[in-house]
Coordinates of C-alpha atoms in Angstrom, one line a residue:
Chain N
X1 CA 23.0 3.3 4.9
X2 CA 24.5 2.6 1.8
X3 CA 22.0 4.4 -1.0
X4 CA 19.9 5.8 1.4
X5 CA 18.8 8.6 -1.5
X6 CA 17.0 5.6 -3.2
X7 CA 16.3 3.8 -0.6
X8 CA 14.1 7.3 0.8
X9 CA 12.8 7.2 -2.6
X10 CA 11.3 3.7 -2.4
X11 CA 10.4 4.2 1.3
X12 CA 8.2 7.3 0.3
X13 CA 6.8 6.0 -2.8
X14 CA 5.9 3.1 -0.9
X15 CA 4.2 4.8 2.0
X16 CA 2.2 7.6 -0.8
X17 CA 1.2 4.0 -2.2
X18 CA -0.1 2.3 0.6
X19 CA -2.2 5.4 1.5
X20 CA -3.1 5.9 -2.2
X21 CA -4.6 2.3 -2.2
X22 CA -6.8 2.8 1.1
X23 CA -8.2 5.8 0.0
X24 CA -8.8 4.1 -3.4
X25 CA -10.7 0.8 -1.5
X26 CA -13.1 3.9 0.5
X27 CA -13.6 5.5 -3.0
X28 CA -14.5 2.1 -4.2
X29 CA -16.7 1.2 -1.8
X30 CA -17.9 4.9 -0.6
X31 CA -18.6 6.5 -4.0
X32 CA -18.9 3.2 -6.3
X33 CA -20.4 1.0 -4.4
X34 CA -23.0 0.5 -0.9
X35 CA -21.1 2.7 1.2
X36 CA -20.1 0.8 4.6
X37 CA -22.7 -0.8 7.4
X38 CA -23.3 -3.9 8.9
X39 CA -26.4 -4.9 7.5
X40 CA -25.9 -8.6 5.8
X41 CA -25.8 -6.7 2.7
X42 CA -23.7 -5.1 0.0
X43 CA -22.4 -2.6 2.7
X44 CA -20.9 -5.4 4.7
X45 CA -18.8 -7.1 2.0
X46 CA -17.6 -3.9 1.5
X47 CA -15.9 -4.1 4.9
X48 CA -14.3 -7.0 3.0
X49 CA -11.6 -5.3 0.3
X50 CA -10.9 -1.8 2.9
X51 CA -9.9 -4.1 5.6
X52 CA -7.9 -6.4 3.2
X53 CA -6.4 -3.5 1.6
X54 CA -5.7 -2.1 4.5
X55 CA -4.6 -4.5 7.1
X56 CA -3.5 -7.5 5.0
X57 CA -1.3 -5.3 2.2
X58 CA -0.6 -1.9 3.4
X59 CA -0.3 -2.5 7.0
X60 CA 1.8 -6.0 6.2
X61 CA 3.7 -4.2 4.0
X62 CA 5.0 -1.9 6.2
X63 CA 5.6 -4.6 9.0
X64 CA 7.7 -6.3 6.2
X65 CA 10.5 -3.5 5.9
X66 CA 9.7 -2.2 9.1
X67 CA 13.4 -3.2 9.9
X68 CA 14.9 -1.6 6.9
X69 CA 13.8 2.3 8.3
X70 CA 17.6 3.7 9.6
X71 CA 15.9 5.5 11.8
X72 CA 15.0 2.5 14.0
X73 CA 18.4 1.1 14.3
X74 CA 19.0 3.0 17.4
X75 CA 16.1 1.1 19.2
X76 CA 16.7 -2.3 20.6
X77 CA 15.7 -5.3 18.2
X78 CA 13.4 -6.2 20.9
X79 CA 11.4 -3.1 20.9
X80 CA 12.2 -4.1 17.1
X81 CA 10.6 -6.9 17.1
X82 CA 7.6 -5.9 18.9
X83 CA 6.6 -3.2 16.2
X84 CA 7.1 -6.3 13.6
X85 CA 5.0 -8.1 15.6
X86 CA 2.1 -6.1 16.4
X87 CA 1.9 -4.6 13.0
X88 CA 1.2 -8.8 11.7
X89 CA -1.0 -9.2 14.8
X90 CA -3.1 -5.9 13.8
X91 CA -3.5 -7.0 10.0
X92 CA -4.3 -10.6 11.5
X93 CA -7.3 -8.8 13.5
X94 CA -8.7 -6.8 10.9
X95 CA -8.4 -9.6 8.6
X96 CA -10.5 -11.5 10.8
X97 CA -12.9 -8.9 10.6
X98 CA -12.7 -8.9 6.8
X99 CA -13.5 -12.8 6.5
X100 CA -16.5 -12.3 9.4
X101 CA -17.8 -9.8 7.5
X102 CA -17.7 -12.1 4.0
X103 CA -18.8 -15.2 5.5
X104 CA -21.9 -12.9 7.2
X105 CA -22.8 -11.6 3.7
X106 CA -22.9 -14.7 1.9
X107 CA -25.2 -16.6 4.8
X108 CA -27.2 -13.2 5.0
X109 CA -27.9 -13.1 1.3
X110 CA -27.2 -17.1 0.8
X111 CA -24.8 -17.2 -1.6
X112 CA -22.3 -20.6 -1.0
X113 CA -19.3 -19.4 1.3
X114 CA -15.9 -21.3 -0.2
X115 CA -16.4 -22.3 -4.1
X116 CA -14.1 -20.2 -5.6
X117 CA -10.5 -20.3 -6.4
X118 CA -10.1 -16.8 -4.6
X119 CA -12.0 -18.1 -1.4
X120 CA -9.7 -21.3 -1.3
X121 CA -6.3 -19.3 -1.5
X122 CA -6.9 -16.8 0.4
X123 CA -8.4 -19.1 3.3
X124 CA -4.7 -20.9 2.3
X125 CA -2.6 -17.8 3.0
X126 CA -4.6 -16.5 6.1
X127 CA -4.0 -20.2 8.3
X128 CA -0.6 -20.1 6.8
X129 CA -0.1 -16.4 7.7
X130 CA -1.4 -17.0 11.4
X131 CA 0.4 -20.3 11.8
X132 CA 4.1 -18.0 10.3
X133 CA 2.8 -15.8 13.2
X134 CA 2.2 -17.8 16.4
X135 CA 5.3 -19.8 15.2
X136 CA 7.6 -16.7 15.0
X137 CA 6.3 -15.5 18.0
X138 CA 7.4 -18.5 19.5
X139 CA 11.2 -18.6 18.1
X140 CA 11.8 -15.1 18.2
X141 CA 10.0 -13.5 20.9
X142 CA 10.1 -16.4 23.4
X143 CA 13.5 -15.8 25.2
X144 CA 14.2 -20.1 25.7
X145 CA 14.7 -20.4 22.2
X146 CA 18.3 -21.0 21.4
X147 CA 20.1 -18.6 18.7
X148 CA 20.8 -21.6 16.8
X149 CA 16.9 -22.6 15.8
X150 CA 16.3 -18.8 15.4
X151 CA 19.2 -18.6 12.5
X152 CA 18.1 -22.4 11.3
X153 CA 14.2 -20.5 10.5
X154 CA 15.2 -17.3 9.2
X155 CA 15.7 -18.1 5.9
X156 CA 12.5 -19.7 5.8
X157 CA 10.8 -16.9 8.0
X158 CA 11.9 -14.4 5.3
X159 CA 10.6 -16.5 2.3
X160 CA 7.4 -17.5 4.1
X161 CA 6.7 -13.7 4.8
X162 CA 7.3 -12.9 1.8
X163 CA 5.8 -15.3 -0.2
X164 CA 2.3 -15.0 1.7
X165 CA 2.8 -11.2 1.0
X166 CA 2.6 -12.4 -2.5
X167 CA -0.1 -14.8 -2.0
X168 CA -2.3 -11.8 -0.2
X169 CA -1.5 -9.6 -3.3
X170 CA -2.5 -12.2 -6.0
X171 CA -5.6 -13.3 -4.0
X172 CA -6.9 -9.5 -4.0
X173 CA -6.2 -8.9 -7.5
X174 CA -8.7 -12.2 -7.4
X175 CA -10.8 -10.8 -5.5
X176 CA -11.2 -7.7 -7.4
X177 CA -12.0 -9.5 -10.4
X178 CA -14.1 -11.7 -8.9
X179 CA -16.4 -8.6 -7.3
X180 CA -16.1 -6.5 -10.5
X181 CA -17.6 -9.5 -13.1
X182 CA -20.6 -9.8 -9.9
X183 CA -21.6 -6.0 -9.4
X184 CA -21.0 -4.7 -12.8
X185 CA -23.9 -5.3 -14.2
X186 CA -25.8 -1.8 -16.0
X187 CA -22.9 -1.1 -17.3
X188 CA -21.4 -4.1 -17.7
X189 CA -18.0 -4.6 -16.9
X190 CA -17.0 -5.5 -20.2
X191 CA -17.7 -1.8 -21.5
X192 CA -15.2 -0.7 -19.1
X193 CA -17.3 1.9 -16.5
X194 CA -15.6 4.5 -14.6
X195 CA -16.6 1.8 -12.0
X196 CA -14.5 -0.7 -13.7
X197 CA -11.4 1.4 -14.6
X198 CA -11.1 2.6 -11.2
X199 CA -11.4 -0.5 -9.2
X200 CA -8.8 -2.2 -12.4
X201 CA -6.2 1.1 -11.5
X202 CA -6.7 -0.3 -7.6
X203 CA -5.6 -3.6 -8.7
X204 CA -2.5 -2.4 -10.9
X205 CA -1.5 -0.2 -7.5
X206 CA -1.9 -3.0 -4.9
X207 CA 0.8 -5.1 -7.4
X208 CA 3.1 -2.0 -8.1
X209 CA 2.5 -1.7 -4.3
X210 CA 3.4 -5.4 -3.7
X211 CA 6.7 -4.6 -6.1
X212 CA 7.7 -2.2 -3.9
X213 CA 8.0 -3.9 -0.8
X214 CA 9.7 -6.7 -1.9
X215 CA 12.5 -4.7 -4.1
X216 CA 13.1 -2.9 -0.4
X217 CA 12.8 -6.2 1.7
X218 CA 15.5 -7.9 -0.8
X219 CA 18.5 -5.0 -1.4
X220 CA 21.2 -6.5 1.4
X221 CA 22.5 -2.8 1.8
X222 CA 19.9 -1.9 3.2
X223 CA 19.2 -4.7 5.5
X224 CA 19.3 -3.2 9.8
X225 CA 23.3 -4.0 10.2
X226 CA 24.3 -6.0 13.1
X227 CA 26.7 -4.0 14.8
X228 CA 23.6 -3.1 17.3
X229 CA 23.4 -6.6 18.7
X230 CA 25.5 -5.4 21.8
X231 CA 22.4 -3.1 22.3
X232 CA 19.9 -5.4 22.3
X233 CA 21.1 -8.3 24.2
X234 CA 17.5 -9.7 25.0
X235 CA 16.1 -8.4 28.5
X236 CA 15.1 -12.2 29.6
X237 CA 18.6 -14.0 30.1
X238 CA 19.3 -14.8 26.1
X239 CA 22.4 -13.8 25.2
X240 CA 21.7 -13.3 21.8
X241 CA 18.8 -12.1 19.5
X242 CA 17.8 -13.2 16.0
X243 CA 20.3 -10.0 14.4
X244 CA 22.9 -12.4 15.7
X245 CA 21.2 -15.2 13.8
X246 CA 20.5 -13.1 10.7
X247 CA 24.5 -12.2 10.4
X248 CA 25.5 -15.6 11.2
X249 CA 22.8 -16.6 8.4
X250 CA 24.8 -14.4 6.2
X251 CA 28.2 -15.6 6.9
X252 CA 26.8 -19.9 6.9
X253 CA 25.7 -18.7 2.8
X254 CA 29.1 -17.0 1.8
X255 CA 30.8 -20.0 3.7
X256 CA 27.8 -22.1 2.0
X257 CA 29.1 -21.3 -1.3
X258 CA 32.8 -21.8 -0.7
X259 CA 32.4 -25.0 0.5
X260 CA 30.2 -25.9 -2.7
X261 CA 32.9 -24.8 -4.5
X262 CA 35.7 -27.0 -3.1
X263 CA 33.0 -29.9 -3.6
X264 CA 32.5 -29.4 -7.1
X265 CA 36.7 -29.2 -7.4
X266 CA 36.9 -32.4 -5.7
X267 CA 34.1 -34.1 -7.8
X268 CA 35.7 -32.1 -10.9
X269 CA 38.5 -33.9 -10.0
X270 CA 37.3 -37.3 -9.4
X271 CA 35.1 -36.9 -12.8
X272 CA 32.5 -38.3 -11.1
X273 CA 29.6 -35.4 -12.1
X274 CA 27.1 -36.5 -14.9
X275 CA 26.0 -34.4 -17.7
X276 CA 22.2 -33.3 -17.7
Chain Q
X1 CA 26.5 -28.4 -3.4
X2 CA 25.5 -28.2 0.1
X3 CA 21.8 -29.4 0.8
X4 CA 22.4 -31.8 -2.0
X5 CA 19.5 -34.4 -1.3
X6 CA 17.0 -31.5 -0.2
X7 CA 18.0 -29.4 -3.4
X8 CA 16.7 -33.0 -5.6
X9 CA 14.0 -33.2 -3.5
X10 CA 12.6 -29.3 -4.6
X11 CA 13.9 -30.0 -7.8
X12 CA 11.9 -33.0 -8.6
X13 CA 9.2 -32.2 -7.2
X14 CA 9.2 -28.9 -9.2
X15 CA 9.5 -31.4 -12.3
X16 CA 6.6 -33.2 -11.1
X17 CA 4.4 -30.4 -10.1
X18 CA 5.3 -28.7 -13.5
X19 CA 4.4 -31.7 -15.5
X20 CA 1.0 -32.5 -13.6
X21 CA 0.3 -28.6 -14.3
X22 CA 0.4 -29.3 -17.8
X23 CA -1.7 -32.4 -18.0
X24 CA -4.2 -30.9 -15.6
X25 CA -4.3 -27.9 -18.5
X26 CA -4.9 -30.2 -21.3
X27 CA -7.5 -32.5 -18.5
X28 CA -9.4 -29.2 -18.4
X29 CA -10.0 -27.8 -21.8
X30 CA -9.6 -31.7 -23.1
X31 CA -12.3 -33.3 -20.7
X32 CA -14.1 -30.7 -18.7
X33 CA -14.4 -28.4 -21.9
X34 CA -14.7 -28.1 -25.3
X35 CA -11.0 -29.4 -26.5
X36 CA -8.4 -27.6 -28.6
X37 CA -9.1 -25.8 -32.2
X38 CA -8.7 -23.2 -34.5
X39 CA -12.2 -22.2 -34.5
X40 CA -13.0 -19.0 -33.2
X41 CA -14.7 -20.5 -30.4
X42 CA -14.4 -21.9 -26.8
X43 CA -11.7 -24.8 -28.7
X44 CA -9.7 -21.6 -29.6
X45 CA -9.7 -19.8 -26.5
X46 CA -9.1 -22.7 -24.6
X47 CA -5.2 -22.9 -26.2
X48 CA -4.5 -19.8 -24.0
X49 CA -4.6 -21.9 -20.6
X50 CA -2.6 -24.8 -22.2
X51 CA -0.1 -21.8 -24.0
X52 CA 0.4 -19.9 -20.6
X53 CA 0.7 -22.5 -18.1
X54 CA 3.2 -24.7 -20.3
X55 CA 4.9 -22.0 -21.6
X56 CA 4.7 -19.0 -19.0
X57 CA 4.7 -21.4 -15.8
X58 CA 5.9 -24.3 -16.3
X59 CA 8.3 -23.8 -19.1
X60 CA 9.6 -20.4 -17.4
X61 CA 9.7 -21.6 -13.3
X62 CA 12.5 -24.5 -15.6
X63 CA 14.5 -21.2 -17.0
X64 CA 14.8 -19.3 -13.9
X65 CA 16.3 -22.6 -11.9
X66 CA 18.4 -23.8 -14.6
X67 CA 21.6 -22.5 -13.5
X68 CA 20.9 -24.5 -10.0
X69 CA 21.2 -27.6 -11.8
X70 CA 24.3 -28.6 -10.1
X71 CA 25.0 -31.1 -13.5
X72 CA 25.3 -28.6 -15.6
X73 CA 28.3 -26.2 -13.7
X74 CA 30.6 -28.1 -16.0
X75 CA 29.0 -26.4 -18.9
X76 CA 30.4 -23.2 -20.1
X77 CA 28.4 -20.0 -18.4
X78 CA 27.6 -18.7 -22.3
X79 CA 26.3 -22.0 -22.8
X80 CA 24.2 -22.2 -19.9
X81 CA 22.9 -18.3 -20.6
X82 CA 21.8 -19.5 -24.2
X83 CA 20.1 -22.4 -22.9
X84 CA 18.5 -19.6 -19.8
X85 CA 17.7 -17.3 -23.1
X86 CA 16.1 -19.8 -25.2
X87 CA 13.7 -21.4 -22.2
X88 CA 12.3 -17.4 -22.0
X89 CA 12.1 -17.1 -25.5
X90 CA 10.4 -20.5 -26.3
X91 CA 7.8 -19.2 -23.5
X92 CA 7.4 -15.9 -25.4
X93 CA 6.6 -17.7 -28.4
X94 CA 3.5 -19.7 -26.7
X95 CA 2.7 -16.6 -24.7
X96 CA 2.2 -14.7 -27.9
X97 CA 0.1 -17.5 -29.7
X98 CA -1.6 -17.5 -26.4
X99 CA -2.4 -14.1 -26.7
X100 CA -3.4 -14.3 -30.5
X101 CA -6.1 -17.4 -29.3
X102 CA -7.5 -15.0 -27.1
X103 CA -7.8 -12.1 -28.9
X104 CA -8.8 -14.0 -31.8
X105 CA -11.8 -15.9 -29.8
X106 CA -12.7 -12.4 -28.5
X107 CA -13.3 -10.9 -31.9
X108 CA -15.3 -13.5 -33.4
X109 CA -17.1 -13.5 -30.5
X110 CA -17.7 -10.0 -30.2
X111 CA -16.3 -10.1 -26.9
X112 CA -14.5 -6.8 -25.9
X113 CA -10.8 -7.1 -25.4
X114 CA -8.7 -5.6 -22.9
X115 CA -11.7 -4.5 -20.0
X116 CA -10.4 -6.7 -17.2
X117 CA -8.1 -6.5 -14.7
X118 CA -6.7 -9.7 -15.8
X119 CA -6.2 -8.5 -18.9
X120 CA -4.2 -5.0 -17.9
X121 CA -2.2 -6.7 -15.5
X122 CA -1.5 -9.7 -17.8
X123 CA -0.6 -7.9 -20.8
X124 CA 2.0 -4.9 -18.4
X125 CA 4.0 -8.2 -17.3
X126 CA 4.0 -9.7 -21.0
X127 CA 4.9 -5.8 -22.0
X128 CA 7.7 -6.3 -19.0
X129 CA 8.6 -9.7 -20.0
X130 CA 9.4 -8.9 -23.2
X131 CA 11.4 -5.9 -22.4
X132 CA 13.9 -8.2 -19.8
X133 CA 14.5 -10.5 -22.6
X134 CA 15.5 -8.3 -24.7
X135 CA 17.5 -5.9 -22.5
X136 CA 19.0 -9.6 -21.0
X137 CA 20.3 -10.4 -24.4
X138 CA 21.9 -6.7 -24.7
X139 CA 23.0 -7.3 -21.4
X140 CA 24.3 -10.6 -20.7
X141 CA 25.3 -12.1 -24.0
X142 CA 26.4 -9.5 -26.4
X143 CA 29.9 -9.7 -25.9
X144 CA 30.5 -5.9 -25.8
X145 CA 28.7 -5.2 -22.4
X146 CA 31.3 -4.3 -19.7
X147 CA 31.3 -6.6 -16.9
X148 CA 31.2 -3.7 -14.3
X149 CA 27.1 -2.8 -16.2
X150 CA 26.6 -6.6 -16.3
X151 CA 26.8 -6.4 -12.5
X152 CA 25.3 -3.5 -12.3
X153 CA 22.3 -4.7 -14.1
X154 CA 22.3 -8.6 -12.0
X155 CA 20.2 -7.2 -9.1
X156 CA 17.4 -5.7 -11.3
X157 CA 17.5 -8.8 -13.2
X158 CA 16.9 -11.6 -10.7
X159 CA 14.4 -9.3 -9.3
X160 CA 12.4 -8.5 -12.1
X161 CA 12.5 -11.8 -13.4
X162 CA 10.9 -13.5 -9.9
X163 CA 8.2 -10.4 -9.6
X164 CA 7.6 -11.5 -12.9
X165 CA 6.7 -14.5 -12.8
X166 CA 4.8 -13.8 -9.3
X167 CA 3.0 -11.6 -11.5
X168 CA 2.6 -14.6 -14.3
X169 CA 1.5 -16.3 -11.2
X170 CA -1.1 -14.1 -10.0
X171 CA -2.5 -13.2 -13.5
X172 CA -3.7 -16.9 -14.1
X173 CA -5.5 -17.3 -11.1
X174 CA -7.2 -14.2 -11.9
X175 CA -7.8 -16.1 -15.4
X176 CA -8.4 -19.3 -13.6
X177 CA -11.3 -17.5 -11.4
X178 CA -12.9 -14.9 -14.7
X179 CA -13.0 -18.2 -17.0
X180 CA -14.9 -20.4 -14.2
X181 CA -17.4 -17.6 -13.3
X182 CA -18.0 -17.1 -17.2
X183 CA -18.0 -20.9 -18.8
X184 CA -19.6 -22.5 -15.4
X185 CA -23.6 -22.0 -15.7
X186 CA -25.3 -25.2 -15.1
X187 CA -24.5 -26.2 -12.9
X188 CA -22.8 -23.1 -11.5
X189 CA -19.6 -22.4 -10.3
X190 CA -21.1 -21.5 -6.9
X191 CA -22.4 -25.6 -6.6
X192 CA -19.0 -26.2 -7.1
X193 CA -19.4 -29.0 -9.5
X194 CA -16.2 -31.4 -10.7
X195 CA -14.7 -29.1 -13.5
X196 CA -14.8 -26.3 -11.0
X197 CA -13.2 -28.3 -8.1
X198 CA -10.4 -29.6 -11.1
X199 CA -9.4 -26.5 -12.2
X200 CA -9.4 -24.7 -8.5
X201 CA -7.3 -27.3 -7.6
X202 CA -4.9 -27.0 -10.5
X203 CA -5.0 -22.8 -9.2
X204 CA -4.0 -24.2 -6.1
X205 CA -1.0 -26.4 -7.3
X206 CA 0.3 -23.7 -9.8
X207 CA 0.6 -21.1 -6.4
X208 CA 2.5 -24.2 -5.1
X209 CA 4.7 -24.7 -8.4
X210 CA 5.2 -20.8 -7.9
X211 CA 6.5 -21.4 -4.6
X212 CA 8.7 -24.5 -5.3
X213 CA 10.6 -22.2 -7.7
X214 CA 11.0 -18.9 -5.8
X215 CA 12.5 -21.6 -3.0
X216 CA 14.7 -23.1 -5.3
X217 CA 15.6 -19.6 -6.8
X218 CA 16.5 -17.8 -3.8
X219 CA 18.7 -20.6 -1.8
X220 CA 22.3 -19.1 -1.8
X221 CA 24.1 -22.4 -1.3
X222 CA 22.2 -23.8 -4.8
X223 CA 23.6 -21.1 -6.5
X224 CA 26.2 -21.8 -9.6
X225 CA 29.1 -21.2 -8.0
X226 CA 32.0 -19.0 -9.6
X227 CA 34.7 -21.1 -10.1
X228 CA 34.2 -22.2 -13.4
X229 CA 34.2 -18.9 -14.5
X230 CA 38.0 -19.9 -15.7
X231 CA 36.3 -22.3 -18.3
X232 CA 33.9 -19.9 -19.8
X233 CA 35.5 -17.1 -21.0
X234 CA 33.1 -15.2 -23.5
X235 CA 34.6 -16.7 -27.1
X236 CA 34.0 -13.0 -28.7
X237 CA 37.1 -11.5 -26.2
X238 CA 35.2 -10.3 -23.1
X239 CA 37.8 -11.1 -20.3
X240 CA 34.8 -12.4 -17.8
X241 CA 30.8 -13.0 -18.1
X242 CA 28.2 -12.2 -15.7
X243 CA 29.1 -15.4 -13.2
X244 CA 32.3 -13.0 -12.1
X245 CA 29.5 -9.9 -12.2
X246 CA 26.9 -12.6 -9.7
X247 CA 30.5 -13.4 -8.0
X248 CA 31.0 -9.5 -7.6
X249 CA 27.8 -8.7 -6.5
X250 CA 27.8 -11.7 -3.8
X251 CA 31.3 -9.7 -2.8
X252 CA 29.4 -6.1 -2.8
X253 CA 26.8 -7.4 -1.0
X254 CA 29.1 -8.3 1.8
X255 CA 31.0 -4.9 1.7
X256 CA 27.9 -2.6 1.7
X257 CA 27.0 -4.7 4.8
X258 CA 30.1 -3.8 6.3
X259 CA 30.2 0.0 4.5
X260 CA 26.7 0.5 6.2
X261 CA 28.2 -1.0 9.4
X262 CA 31.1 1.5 9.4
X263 CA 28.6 4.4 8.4
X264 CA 26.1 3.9 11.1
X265 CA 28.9 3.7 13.5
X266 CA 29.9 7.4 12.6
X267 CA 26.4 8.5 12.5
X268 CA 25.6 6.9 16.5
X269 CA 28.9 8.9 17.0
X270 CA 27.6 12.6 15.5
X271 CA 24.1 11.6 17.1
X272 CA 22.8 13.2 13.7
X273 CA 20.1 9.8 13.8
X274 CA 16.4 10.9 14.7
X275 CA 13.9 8.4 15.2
X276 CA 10.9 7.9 13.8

């Protein structure tokens, strides 16, 4: 691996992160707040934010550039896959348990469940995030689907898992605020408790966090080269897998731009291009 | 360009989006609040909203797709990088009078500045804004940087400029959600009257705006392609501008691939690979 120093460096920052923001959502709701129970009350919601902050950032964040760790690129895409997979399918579950445990302590304590902005995108990103799931499941687990309609989705498989990553970041940060302007009452939040400098440090993490991920999700050298396809030919009768599609990807968008360049000689040529 | 007809379609209905962003702004603090003044009061704050959101979102998401605009690819690069420079710095401008509305409407309000999350995170990516510009201009158009740091630099640059405006993003929901818990009383924001239904749904549409523009960002076949760099030679003597370094970079890209390819090849060979 090409920079594999730096890429170390962001791997382990990352990871001291990711643990750094858990144990900051169990101070929060631990030392801070109601503690943890499932009582209809304040110690319910508080399942809300650790099993957001757990499952839905750092857990998802390590399923994003769970394909970027050198180490793995022995082990057949397949196997691969599998870990992507079931590290999505456990944040889906305990995010599950995060919105029960949300919509149970607003009925409990009848408060209105889906006014605010925060309620409205993250319901948004979590159908979206399931529906990016079951999809993906289908095209690159399910060994019928052809090679081609794996490479067609990728690029929008990559954008749509990162984008909800950012969607899942912004709608904590949300969140945070949201929860902070509710509970912090004697002192308010606007004198800036211990309470309230804390839980703001949480939310500065969870977006350095968020940074993180996607700066080692985007550097192509460090992308799982394909050279291992031969390994991995799928067990179920495919003869390729989606590391096929992602290096065929890769050659269609260098090809993608030569052929927009002869284009734009030929229309050079034929003046035909309009100013803007 | 390949994808012509789907490129227009993002494209305009980026334009679209943006636009109805802005109106749905001025709809907000116009109709559903207390208008736009100078006044120390809600009429001051409420320019912030309008600043950010026209300059930040709207004005910004236009300066980070500019060079897609397959129209302009007959224009020199230098050209195109003053009219990419002067789109961020006509945003800084109505960020910083956004700011000053807020801080302003704060003080004669005796409202505390700088206690909420919104405001740390919102005031580190204006901080980090600020400090791209600036470094871009160093960068990209003085004529003395060496095309090899130009490239260097491109990565870090198209990176930090989409985290930041994911972070732009992000930090006006959070806005969006403190200003609708704070101005919504009676009725309250939890009855979900009109104004807050409005204004969540112009949260919604700016995530989608957000979207449009990282899509239309990140498509390598939309990107300016490097064949013109012929026609815009840097006028102050530089032999090539930053079009070669993107060109370059593309190139690198390809070869680390490969590098890492040929690297991994030796490692499998020395078995000196753990797993993890």
């Amino acid at each position: 691996m090409e920079g594999y120093k730096s890429f170390l460096f962001f791997l382990v920052t990352s990871l001291v992160l990711g643990f750094t923001l858990v144990i900051f959502a169990l101070v929060w709701v631990l030392h801070y707040s109601n503690g943890l129970a499932w009582d209809g009350g304040n110690a319910e919601f508080n399942w809300h934010p650790v099993l957001i902050i757990t499952g839905f950032i750092f857990i998802e964040g390590i399923a994003i550039i769970v394909y970027r760790l050198p180490w793995t690129w022995k082990c057949s895409k397949l196997f691969m896959k599998c870990i992507h997979a079931g590290l999505h399918l456990t944040a889906t579950i305990l995010v599950v348990v995060a919105l029960v445990a949300v919509f149970d302590f607003h009925n409990a304590q009848n408060i209105p469940n889906m006014y605010s902005l925060h309620s409205w995108i993250g319901l948004t990103v979590v159908i979206l995030f399931v529906l990016q799931l079951v999809g993906s499941i289908f095209v690159y687990l399910l060994p019928i689907t052809p090679v081609s309609i794996r490479a067609a989705f990728m690029p929008i498989h990559v954008y749509s898992g990162l984008l909800l990553f950012g969607g899942v970041i912004a709608t904590a940060l949300m969140g945070i605020t949201e929860k902070l302007i509710f509970s912090l009452k004697t002192p308010p939040y606007s004198s800036l408790p211990p309470h309230g400098v804390f839980v703001n440090t949480l939310g500065l993490l969870i977006a350095v966090f968020g940074g993180l991920i996607v700066w080692i999700a985007t550097r192509p050298g460090w992308k799982r080269p394909p050279e291992h396809v031969e390994k991995s030919l799928h067990p179920f009768g495919s003869t390729a897998d989606d590391n096929t599609a992602d290096y065929d990807k890769e050659k269609s968008d260098v090809e993608l731009n030569n052929e927009a360049r002869k284009r734009n000689l030929k229309l050079d040529d034929a003046g035909q291009r309009s100013t803007m």
